[in-house]
PDB file of C-alpha atoms in Angstrom:
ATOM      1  CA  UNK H 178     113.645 105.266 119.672  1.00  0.00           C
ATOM      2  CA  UNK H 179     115.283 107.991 121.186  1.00  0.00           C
ATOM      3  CA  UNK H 180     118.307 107.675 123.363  1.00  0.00           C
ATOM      4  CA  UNK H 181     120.678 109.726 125.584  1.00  0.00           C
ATOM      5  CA  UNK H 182     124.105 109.037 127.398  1.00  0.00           C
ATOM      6  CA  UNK H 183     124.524 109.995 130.832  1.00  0.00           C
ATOM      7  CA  UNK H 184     127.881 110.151 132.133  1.00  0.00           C
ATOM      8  CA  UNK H 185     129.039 109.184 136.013  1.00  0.00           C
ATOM      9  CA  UNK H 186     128.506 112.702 136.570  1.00  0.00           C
ATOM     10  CA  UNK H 187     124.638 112.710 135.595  1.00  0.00           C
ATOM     11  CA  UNK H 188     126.005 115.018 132.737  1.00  0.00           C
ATOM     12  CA  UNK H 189     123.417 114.072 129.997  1.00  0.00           C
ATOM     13  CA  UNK H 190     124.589 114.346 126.373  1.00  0.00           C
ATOM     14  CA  UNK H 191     122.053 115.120 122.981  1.00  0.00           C
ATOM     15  CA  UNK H 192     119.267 113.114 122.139  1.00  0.00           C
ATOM     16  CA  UNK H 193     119.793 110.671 119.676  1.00  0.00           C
ATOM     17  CA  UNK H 194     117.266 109.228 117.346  1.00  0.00           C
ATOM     18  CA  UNK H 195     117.036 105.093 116.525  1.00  0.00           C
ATOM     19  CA  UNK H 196     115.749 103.372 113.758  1.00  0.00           C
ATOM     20  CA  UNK H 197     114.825  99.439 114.554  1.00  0.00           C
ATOM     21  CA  UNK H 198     115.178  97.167 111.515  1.00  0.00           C
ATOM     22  CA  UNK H 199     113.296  94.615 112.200  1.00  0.00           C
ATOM     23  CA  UNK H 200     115.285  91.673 111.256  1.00  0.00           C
ATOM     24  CA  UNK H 201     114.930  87.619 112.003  1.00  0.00           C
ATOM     25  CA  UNK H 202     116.174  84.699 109.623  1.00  0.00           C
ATOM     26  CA  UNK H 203     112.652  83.293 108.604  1.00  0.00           C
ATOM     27  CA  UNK H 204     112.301  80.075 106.289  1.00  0.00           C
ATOM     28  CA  UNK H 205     110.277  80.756 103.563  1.00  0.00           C
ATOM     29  CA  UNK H 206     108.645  77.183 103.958  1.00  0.00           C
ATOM     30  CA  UNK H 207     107.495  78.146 107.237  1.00  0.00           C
ATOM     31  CA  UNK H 208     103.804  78.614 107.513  1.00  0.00           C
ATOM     32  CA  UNK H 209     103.093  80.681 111.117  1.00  0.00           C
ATOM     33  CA  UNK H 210     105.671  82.186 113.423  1.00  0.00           C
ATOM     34  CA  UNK H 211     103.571  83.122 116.228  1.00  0.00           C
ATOM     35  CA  UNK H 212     106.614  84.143 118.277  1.00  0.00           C
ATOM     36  CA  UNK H 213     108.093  86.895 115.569  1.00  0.00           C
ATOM     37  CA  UNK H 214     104.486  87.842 115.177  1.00  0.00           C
ATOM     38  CA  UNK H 215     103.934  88.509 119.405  1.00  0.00           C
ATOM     39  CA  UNK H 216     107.604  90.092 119.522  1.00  0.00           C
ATOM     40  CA  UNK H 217     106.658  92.179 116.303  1.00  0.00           C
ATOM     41  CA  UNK H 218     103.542  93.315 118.130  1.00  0.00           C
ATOM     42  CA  UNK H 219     104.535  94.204 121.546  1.00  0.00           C
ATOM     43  CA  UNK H 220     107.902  96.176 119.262  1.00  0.00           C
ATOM     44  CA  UNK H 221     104.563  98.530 118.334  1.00  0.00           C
ATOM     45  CA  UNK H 222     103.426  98.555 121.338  1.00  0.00           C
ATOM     46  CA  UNK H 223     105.950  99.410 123.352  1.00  0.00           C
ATOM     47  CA  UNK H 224     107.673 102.090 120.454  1.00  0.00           C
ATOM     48  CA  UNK H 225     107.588 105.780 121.226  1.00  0.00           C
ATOM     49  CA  UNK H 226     104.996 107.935 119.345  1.00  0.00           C
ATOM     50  CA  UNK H 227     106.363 108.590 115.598  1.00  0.00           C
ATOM     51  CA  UNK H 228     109.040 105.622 115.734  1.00  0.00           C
ATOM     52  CA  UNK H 229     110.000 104.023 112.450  1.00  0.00           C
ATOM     53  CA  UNK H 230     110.641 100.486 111.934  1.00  0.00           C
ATOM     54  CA  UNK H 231     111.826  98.785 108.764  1.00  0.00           C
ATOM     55  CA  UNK H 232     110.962  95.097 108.003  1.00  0.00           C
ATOM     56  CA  UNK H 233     114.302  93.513 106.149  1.00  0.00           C
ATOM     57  CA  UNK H 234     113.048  90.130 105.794  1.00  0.00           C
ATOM     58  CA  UNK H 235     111.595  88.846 103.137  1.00  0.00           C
ATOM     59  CA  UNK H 236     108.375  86.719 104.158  1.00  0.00           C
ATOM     60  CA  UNK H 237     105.852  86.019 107.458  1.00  0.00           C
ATOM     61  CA  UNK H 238     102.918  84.170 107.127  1.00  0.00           C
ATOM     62  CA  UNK H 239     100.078  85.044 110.076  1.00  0.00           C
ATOM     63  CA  UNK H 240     100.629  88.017 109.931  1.00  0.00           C
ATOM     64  CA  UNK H 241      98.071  90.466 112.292  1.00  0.00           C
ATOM     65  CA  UNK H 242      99.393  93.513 113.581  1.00  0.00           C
ATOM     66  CA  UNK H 243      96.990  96.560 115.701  1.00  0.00           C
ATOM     67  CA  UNK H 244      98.513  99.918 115.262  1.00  0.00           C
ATOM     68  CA  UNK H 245      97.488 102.036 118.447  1.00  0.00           C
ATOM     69  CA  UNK H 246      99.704 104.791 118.636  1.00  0.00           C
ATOM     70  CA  UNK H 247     101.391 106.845 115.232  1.00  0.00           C
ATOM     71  CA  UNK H 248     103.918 105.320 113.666  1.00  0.00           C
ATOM     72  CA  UNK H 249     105.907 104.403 110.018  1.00  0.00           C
ATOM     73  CA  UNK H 250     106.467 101.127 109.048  1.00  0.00           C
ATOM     74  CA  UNK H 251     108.085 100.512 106.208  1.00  0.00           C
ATOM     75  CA  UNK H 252     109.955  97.805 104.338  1.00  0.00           C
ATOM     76  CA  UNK H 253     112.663  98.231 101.682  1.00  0.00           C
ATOM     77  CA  UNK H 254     112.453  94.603 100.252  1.00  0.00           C
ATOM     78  CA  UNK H 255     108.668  94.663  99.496  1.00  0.00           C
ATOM     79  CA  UNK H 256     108.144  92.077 102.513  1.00  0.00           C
ATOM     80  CA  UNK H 257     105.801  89.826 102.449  1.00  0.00           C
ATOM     81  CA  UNK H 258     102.697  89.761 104.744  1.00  0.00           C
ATOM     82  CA  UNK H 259     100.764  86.891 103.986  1.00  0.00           C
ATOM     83  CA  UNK H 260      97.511  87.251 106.643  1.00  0.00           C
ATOM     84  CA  UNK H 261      95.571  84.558 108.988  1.00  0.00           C
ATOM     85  CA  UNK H 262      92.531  85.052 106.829  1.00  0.00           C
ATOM     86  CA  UNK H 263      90.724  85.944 109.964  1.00  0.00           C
ATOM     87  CA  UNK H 264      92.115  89.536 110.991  1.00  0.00           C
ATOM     88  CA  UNK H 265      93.596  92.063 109.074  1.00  0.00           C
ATOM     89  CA  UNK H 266      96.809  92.126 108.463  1.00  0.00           C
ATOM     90  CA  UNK H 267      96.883  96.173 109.877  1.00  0.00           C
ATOM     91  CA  UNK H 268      94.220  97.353 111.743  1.00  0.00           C
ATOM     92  CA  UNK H 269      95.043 100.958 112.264  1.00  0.00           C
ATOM     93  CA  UNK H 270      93.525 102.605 115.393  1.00  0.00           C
ATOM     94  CA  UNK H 271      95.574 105.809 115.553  1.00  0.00           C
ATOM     95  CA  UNK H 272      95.818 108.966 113.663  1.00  0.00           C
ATOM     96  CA  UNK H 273      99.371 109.884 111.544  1.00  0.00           C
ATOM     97  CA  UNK H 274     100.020 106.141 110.718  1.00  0.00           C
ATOM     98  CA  UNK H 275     102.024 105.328 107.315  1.00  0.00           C
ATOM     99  CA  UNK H 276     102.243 101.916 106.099  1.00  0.00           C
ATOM    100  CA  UNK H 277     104.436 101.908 103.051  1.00  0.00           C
ATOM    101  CA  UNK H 278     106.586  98.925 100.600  1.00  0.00           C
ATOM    102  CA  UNK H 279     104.235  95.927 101.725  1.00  0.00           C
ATOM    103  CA  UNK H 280     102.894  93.346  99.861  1.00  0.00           C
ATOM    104  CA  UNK H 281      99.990  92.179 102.123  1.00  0.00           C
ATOM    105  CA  UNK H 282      98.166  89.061 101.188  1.00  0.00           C
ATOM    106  CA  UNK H 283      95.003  88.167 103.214  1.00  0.00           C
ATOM    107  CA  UNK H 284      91.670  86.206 103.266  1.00  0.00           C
ATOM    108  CA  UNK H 285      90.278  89.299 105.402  1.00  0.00           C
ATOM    109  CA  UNK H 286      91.132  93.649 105.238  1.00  0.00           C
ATOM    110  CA  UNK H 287      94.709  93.201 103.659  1.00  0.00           C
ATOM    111  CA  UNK H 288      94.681  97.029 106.184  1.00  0.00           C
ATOM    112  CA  UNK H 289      91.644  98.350 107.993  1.00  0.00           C
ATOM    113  CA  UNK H 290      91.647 101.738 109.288  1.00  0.00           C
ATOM    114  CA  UNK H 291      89.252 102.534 112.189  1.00  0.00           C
ATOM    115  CA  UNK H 292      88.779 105.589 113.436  1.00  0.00           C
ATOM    116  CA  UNK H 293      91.801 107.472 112.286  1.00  0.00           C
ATOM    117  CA  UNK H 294      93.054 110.284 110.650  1.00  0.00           C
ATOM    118  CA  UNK H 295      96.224 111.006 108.676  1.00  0.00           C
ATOM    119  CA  UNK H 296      97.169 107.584 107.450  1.00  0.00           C
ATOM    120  CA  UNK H 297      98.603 106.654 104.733  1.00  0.00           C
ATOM    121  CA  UNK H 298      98.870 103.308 102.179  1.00  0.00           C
ATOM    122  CA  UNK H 299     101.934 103.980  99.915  1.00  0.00           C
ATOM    123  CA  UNK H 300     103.918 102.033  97.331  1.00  0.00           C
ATOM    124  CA  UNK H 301     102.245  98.288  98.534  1.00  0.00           C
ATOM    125  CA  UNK H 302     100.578  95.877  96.562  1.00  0.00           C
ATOM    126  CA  UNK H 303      97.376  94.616  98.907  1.00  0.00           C
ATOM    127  CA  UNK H 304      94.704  91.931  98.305  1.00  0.00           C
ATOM    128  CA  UNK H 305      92.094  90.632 100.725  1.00  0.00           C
ATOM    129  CA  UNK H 306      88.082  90.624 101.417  1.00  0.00           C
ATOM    130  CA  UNK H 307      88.930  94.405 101.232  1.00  0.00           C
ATOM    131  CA  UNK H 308      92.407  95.414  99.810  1.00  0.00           C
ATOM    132  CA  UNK H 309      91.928  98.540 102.605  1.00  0.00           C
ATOM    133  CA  UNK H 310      89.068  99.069 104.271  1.00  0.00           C
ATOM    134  CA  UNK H 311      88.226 102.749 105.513  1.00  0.00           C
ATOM    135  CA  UNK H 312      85.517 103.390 108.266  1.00  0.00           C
ATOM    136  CA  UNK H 313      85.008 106.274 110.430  1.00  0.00           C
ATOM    137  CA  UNK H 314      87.827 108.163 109.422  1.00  0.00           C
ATOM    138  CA  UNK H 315      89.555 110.876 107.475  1.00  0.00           C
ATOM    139  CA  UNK H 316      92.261 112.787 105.403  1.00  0.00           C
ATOM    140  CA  UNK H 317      93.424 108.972 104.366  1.00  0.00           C
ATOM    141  CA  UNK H 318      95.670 108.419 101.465  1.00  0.00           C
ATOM    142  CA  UNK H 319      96.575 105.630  99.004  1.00  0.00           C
ATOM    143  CA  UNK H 320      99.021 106.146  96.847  1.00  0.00           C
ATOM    144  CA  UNK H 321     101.119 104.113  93.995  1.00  0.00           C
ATOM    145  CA  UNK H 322      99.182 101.138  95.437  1.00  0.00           C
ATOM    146  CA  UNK H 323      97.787  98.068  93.690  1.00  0.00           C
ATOM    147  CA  UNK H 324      94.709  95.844  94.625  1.00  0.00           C
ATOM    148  CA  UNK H 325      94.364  92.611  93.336  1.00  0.00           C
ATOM    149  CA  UNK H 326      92.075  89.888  94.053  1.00  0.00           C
ATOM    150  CA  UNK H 327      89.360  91.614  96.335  1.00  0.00           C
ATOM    151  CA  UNK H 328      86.107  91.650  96.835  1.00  0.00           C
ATOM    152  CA  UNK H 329      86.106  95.336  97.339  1.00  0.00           C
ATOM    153  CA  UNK H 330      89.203  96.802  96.276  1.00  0.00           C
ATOM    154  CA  UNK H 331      88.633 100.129  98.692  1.00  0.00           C
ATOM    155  CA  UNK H 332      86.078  99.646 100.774  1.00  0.00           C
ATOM    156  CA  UNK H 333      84.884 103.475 102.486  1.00  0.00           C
ATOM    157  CA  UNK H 334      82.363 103.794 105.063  1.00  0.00           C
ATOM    158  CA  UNK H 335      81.470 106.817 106.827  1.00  0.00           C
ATOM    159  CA  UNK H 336      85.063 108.540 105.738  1.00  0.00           C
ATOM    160  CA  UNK H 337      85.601 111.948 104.223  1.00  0.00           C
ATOM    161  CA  UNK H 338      88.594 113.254 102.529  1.00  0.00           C
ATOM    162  CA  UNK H 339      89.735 110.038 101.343  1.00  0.00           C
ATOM    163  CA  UNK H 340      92.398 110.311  98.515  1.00  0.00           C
ATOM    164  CA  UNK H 341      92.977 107.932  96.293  1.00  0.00           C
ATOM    165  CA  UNK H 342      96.010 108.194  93.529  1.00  0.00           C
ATOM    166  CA  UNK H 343      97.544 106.423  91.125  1.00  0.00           C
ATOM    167  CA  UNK H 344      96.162 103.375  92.338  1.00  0.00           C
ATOM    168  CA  UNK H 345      95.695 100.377  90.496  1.00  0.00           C
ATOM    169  CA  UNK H 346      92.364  97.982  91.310  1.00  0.00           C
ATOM    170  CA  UNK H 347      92.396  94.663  89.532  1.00  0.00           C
ATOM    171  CA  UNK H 348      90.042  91.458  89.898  1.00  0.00           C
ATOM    172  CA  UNK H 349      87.786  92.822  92.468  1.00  0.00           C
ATOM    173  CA  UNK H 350      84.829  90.610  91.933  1.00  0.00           C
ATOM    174  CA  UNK H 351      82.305  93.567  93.605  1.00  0.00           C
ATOM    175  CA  UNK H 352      83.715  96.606  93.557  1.00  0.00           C
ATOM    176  CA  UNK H 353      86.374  98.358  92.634  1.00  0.00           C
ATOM    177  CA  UNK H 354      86.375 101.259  95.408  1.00  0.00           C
TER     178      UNK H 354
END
């Protein structure tokens, strides 16, 4: 977020820049917090273009989150995403996205990316119908990522450019990519 201080004299000062860590005491034991999950979402919806957030918990089960608008999310304690087996866990409708740390667990796309260009899966360990799943987009990039568990590891439809590096695909029971 970006924020400025305007004195009583409408004097305005320089433009600072704000990170949100994205912080809530969550028992492990807990299965669905629907409330974090709706106050995480509208967080991304309501962030300026480019905003970072940082997850610092450890765990969230339910997890389903649309990206509509660029952003970087990242987590520095390889948080936990553990998915409704329904949705994704990211479904990534905007160009110039990074999702990067995560361990995403999910009966469904562990992170689908629609449409989009610029996006990047870094440095998370994903497993679901599809670990990601690209359609319809391009220049997409996963990176020191691991896949375990899928049906399709990396699922690509209709794409170009897709990079894929040093990624590691492991118990896909169709396809590995």
């Amino acid at each position: 977020m970006n924020a400025v201080a305007v004195d009583l004299s409408n004097n305005y000062g320089r433009v600072t820049s704000l990170t949100f860590n994205i912080t809530d005491a969550i028992n492990v034991n807990d299965k669905v917090n629907t409330t974090l999950i709706q106050e995480i979402q509208d967080l991304l919806d309501n962030a300026e273009q480019g905003s970072k957030f940082v997850f610092d918990y450890p765990v969230l089960y339910g997890a389903n989150f649309t990206i509509n608008k660029p952003l970087n999310i990242i987590t520095n304690v390889n948080t936990r995403l553990v998915g409704n087996n329904i949705q994704p866990v990211f479904t990534i409708n905007t160009d110039n996205t990074t999702i990067n740390g995560f361990n995403i667990e999910n009966g469904a796309d562990g992170v689908l990316i629609n449409g989009s260009s610029n996006v990047k899966i870094i440095n998370s360990i994903l497993s679901g119908d599809n670990g990601v799943n690209i359609m319809d987009s391009e220049n997409v990039v996963v990176k020191d990522t691991q896949i375990v568990n899928s049906t399709n590891g990396i699922q690509i439809i209709d794409s170009k450019d897709a990079v894929i590096d040093m990624v590691s695909v492991v118990n896909s029971t169709k396809n590995g990519i």
